mmCIF file of C-alpha atoms and ligand atoms in Angstrom:
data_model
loop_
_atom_site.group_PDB
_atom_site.id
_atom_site.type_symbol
_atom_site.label_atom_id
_atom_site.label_comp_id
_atom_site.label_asym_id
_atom_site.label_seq_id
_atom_site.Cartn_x
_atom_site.Cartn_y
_atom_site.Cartn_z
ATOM 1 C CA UNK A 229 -48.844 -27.220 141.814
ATOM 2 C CA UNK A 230 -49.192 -29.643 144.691
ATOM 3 C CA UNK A 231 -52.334 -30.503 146.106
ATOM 4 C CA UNK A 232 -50.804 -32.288 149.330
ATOM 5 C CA UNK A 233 -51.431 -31.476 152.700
ATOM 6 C CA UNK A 234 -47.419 -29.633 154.250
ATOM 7 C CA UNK A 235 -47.708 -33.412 156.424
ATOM 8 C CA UNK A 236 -47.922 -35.501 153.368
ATOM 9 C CA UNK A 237 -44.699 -33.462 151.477
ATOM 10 C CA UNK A 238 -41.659 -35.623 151.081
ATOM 11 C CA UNK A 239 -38.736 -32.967 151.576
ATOM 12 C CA UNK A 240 -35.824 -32.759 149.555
ATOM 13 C CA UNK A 241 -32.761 -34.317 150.545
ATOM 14 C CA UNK A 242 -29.205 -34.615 149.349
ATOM 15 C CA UNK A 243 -29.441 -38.057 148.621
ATOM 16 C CA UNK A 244 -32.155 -37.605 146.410
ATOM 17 C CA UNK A 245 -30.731 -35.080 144.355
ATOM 18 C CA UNK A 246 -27.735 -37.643 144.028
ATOM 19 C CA UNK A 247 -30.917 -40.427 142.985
ATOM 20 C CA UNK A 248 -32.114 -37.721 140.370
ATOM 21 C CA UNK A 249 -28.766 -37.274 138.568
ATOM 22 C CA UNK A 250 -28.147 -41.492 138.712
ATOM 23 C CA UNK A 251 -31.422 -41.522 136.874
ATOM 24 C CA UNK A 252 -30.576 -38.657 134.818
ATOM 25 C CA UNK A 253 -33.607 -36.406 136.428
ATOM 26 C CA UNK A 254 -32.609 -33.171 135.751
ATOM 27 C CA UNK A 255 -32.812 -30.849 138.772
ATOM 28 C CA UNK A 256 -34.317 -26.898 139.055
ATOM 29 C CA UNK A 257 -33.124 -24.213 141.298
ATOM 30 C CA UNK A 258 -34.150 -21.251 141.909
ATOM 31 C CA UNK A 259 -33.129 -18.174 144.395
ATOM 32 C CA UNK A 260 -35.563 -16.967 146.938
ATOM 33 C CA UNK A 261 -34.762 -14.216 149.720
ATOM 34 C CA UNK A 262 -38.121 -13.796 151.225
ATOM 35 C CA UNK A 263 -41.206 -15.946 152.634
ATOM 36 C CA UNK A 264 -43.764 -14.555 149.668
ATOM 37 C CA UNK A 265 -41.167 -15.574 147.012
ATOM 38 C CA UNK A 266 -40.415 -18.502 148.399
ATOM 39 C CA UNK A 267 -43.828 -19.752 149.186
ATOM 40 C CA UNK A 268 -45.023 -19.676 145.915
ATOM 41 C CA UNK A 269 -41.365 -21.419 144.564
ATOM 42 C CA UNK A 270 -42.091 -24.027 146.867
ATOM 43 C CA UNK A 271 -45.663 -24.740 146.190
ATOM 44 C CA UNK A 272 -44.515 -25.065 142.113
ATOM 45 C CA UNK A 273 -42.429 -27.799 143.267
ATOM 46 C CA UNK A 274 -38.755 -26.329 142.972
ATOM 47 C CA UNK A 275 -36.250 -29.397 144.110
ATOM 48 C CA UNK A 276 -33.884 -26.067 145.346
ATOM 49 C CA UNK A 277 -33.932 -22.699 146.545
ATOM 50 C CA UNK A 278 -31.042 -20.935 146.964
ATOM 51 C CA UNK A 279 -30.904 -17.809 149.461
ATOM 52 C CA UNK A 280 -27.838 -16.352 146.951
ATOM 53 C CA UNK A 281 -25.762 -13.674 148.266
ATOM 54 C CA UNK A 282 -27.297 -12.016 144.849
ATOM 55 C CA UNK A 283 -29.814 -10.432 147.556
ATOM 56 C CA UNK A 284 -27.244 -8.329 147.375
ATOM 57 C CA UNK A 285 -27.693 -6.921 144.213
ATOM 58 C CA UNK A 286 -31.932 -7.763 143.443
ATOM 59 C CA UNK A 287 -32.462 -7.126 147.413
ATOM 60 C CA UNK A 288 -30.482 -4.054 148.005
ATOM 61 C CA UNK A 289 -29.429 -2.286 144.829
ATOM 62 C CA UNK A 290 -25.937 -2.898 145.080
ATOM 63 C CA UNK A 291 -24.024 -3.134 142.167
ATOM 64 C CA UNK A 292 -22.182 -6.259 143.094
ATOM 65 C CA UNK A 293 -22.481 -9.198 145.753
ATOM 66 C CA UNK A 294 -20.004 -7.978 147.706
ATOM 67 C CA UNK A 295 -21.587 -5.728 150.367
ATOM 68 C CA UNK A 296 -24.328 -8.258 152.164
ATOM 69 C CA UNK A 297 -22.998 -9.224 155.462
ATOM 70 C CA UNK A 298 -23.675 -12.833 157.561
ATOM 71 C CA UNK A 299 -26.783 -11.256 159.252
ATOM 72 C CA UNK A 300 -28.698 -10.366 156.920
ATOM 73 C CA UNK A 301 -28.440 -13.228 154.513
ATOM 74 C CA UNK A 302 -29.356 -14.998 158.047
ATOM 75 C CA UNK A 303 -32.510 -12.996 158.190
ATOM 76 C CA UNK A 304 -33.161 -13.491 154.005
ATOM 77 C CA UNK A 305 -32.632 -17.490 155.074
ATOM 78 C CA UNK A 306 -34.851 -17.738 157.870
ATOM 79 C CA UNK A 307 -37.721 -15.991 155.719
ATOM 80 C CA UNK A 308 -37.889 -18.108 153.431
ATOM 81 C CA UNK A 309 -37.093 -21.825 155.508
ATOM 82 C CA UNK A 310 -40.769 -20.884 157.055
ATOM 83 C CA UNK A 311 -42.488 -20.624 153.703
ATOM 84 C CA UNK A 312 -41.089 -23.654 152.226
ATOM 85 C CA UNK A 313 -42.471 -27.811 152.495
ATOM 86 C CA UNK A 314 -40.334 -29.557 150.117
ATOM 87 C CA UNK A 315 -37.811 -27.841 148.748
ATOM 88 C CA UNK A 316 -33.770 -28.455 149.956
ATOM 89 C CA UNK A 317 -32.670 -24.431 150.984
ATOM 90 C CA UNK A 318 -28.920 -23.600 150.416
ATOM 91 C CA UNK A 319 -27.678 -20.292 151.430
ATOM 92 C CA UNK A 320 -24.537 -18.581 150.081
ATOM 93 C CA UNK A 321 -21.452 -17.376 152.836
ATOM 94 C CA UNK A 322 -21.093 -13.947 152.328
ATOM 95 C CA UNK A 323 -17.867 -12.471 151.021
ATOM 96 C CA UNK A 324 -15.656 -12.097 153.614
ATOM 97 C CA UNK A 325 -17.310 -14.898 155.739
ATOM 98 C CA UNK A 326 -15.267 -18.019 155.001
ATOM 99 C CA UNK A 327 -11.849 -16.950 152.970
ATOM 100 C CA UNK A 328 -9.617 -15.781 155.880
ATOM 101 C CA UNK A 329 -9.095 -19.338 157.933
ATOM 102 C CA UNK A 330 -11.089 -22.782 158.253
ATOM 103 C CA UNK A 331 -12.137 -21.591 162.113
ATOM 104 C CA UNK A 332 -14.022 -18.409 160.759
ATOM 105 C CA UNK A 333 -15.797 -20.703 157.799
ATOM 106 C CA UNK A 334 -17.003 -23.112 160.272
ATOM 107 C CA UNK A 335 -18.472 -20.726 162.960
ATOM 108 C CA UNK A 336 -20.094 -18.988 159.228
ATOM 109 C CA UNK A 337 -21.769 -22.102 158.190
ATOM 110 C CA UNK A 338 -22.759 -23.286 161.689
ATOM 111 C CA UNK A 339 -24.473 -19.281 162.322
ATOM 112 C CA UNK A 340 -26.679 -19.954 158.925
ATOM 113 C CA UNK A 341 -27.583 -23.432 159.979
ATOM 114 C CA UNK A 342 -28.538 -22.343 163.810
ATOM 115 C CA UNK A 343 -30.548 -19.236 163.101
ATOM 116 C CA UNK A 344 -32.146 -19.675 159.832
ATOM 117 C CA UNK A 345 -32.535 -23.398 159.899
ATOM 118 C CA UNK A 346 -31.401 -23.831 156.409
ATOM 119 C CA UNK A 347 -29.829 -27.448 155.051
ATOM 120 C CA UNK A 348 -27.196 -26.163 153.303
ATOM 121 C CA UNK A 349 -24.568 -23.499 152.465
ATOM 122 C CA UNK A 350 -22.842 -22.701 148.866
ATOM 123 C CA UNK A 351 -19.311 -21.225 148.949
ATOM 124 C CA UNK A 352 -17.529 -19.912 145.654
ATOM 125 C CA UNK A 353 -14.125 -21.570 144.957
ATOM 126 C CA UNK A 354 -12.011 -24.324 144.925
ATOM 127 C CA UNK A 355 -8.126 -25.571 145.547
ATOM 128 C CA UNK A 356 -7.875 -22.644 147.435
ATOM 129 C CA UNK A 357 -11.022 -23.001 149.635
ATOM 130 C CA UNK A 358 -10.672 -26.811 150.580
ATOM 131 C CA UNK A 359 -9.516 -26.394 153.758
ATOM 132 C CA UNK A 360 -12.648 -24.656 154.698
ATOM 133 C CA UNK A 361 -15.159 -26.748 152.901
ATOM 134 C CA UNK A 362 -13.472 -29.741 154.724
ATOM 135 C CA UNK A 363 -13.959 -28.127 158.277
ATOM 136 C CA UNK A 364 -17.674 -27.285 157.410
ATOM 137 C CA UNK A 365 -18.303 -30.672 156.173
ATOM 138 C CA UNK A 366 -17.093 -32.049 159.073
ATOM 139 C CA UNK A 367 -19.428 -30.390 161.498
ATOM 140 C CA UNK A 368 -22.010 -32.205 159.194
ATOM 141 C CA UNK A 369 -22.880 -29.122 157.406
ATOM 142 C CA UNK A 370 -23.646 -30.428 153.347
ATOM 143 C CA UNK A 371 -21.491 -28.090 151.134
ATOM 144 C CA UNK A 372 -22.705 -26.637 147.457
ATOM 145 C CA UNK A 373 -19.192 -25.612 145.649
ATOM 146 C CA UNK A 374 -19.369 -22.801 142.920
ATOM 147 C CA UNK A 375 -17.015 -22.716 139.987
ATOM 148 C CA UNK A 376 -16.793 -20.589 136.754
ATOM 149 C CA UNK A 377 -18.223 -17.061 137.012
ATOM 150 C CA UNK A 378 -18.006 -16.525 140.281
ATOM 151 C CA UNK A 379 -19.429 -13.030 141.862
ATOM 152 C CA UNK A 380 -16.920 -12.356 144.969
ATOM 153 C CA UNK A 381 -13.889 -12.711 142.752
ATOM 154 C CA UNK A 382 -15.068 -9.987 140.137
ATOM 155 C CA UNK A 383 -12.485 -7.376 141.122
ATOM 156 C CA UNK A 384 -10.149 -9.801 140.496
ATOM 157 C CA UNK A 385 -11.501 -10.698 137.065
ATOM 158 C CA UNK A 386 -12.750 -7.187 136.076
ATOM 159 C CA UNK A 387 -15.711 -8.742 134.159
ATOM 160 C CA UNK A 388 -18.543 -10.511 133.796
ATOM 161 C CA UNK A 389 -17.686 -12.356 130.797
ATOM 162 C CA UNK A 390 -17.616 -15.950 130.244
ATOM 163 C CA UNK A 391 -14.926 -17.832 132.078
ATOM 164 C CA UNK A 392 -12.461 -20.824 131.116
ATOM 165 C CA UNK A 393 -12.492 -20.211 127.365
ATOM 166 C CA UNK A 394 -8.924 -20.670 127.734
ATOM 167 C CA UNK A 395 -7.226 -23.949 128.148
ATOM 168 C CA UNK A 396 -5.355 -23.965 131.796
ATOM 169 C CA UNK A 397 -8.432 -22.121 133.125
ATOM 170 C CA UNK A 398 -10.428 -24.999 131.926
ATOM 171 C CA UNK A 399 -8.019 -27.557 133.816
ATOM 172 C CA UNK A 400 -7.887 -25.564 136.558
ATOM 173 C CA UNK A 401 -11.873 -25.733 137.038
ATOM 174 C CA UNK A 402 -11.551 -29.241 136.519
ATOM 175 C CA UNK A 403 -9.002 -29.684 139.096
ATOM 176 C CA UNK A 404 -11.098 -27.495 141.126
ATOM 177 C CA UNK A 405 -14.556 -29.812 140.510
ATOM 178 C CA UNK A 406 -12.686 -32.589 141.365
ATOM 179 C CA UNK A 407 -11.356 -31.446 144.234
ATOM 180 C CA UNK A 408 -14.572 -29.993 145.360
ATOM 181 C CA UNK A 409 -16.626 -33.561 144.810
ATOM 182 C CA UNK A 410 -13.327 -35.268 146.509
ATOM 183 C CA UNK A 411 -13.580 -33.126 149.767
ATOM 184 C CA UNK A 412 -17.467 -34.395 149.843
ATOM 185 C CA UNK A 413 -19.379 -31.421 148.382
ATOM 186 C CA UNK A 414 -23.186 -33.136 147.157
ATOM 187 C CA UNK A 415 -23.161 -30.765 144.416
ATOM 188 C CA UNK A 416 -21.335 -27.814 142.284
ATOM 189 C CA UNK A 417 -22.955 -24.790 140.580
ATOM 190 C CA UNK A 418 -20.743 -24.066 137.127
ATOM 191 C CA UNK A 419 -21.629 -20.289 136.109
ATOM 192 C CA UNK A 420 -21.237 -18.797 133.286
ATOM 193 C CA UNK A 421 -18.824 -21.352 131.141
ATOM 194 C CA UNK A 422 -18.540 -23.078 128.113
ATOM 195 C CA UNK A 423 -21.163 -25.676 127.581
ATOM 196 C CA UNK A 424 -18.324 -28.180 126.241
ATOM 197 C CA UNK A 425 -16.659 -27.819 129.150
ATOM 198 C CA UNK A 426 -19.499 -28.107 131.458
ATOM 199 C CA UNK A 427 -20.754 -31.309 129.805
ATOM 200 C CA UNK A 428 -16.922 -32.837 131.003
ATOM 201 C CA UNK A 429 -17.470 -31.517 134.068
ATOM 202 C CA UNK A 430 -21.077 -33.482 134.652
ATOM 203 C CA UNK A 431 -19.866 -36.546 132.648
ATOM 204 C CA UNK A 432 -16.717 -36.416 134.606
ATOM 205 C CA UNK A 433 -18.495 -36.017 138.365
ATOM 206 C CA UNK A 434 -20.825 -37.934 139.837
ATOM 207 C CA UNK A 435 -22.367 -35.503 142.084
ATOM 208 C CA UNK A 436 -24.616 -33.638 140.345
ATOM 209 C CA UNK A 437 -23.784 -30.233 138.703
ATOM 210 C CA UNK A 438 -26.069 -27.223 138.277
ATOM 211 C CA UNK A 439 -25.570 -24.534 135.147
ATOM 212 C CA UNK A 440 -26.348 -21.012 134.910
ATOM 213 C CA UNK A 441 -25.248 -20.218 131.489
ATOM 214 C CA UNK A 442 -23.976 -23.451 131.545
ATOM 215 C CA UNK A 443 -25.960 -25.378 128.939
ATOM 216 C CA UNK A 444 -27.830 -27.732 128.651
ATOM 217 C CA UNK A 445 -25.674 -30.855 129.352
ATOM 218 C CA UNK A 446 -25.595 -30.978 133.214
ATOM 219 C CA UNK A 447 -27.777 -32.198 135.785
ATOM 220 C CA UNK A 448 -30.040 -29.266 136.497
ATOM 221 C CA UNK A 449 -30.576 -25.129 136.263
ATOM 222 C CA UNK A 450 -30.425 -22.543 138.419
ATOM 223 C CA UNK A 451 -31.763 -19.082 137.974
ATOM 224 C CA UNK A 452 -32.296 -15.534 139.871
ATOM 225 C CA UNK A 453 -36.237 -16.057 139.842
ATOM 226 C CA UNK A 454 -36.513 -12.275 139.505
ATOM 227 C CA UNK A 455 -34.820 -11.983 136.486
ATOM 228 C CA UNK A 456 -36.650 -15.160 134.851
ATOM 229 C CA UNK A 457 -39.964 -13.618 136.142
ATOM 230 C CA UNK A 458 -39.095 -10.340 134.610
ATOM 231 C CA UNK A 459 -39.210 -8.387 137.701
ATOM 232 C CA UNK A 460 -35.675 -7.057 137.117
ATOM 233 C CA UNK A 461 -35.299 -5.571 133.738
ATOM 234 C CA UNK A 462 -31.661 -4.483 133.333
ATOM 235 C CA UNK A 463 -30.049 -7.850 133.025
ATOM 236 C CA UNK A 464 -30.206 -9.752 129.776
ATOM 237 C CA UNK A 465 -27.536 -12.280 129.220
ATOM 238 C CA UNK A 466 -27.799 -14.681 126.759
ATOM 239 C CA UNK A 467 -28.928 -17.754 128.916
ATOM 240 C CA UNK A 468 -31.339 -16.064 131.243
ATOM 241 C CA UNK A 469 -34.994 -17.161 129.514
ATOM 242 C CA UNK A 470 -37.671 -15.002 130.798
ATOM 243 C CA UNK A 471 -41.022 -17.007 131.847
ATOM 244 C CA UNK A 472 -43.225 -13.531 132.627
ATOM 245 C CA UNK A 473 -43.445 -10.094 132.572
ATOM 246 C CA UNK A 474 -44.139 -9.207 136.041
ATOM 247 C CA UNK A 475 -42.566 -5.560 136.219
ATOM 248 C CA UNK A 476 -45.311 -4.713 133.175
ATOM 249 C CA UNK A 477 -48.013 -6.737 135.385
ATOM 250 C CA UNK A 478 -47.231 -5.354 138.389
ATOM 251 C CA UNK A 479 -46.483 -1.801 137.061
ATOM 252 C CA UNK A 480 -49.954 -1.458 134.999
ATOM 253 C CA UNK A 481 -51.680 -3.161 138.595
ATOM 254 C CA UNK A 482 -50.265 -0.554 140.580
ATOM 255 C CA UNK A 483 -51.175 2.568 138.005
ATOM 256 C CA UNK A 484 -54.703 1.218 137.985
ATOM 257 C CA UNK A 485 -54.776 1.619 141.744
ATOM 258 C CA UNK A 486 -53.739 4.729 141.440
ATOM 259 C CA UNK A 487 -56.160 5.994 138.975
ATOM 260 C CA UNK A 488 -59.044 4.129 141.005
ATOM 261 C CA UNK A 489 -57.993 5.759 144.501
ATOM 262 C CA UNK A 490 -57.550 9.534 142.372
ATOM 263 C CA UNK A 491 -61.014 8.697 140.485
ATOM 264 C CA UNK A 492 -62.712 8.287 144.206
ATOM 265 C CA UNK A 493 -63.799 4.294 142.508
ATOM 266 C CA UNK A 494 -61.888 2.690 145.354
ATOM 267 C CA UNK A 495 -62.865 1.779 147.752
ATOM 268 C CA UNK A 496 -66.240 1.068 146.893
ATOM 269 C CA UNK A 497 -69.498 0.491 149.825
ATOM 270 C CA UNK A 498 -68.846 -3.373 149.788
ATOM 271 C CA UNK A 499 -65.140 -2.759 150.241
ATOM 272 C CA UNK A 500 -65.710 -0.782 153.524
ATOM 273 C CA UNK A 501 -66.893 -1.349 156.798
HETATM 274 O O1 KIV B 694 -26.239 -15.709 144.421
HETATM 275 C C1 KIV B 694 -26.750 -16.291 143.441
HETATM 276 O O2 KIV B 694 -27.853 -15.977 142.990
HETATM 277 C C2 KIV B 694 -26.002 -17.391 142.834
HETATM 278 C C3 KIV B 694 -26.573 -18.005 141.596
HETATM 279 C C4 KIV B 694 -26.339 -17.137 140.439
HETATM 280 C C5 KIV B 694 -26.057 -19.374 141.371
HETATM 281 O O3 KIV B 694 -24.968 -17.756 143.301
#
């Protein structure tokens, strides 16, 4: 944990996530939706947070990522930009924020940037999205592509199962990485793919590429950090690696309290007034 004063932090930048995968530093990511969360993310020294549209689901109970709208990943955003020192903050579009025309993506990514004072936004998709990426881009806006597994499409999938086993969806997410790094993305998130094929993807790129259930052959990791902290509990896919137990720590802290307040031992004298 750092012991600099906020003054003294050197932030992250895009450039020097580009310096860390030319030196072959890998890079960590995590998602954050709220100042507590991201305050303590930040003070471990995270190089990203991502405000995901997975608020959606770990946030609001929603079964998919779907339902969150512009505002209120606006309002997750700005929560967590004033908690953090260092760390670069991407925040997902919404679904339904940046597929209908280039016009409506822009005015999207320029809303997140204005209000929450983020440095970056993360849309899902490729070919079919590059008109959009290129408009954002071009209003100076850096761009995070996601490929693979990706959340907004899954009526159109029907699973969550790993993608581009097969060959021609494999060349089509390398067309699409290609495409995403040519338009001037800094980086792509691959999710949920084989770890053959991300390793071409990372060899093949030379911005750098973050894995979820990716392997370990690209240039950095992203998880939710309430499922690696064990806060959720009903999600276990193979490559989430749990680093706590916090729903047993908090759940055993919280029926203590109770048992104190019902027992009359809390508050005690030198806990009151
Ligand atoms: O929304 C999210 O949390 C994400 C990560 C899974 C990459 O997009």
């Amino acid at each position: 944990m750092s012991t600099q004063k906020s003054s003294e932090i050197k932030r992250v930048t895009t450039h020097q996530l580009q310096e860390m995968k030319n030196r072959g530093e890998k890079i960590s990511m995590l998602t954050a939706y709220d100042f507590s969360m991201a305050r303590i993310l930040d003070a471990a020294e995270v190089d990203v947070l991502l405000v995901g549209d997975s608020a959606s689901n770990v946030m609001a109970g929603h079964e998919t990522t779907l339902p969150i709208t512009l505002d209120q990943i606006i309002y997750h955003a700005s929560s967590v930009v004033r908690a953090i020192n260092r760390a670069f903050v991407v925040v997902d579009i919404p679904f339904g924020y940046y597929q209908g025309n280039s016009s409506e993506a822009l005015r999207s990514a320029i809303r997140i940037m204005k209000e929450s004072g983020a440095h970056g936004i993360k849309v899902e998709g490729g070919v079919e999205i590059k008109e959009s990426v290129l408009r954002i881009l071009s209003a100076g806006v850096p761009v995070m592509g996601h490929l693979g597994l990706t959340p907004q499409s899954i009526y159109k999938f029907g699973t969550y199962t790993v993608r581009a086993r097969e060959e021609e969806e494999a060349k089509k997410l390398i067309e699409d990485a290609i495409c995403l790094q040519e338009c001037g993305c800094f980086a792509i998130v691959l999710e949920k793919i084989p770890s053959k094929l991300a390793r071409e993807v990372a060899e093949k790129l030379s911005i750098p590429v973050i894995g979820i259930g990716a392997g370990p052959h690209v240039d950095g990791q992203v998880l939710v950090a309430h499922d690696m902290l064990g806060i959720t509990q009903d999600f276990n896919p193979r490559f989430l690696r749990r680093y706590a137990d916090l729903n047993k720590v908090m759940h055993d802290a919280v029926e203590h309290y109770i048992k104190d307040v019902k027992s009359g031992d809390f508050p005690q004298d030198s806990e009151s007034y």
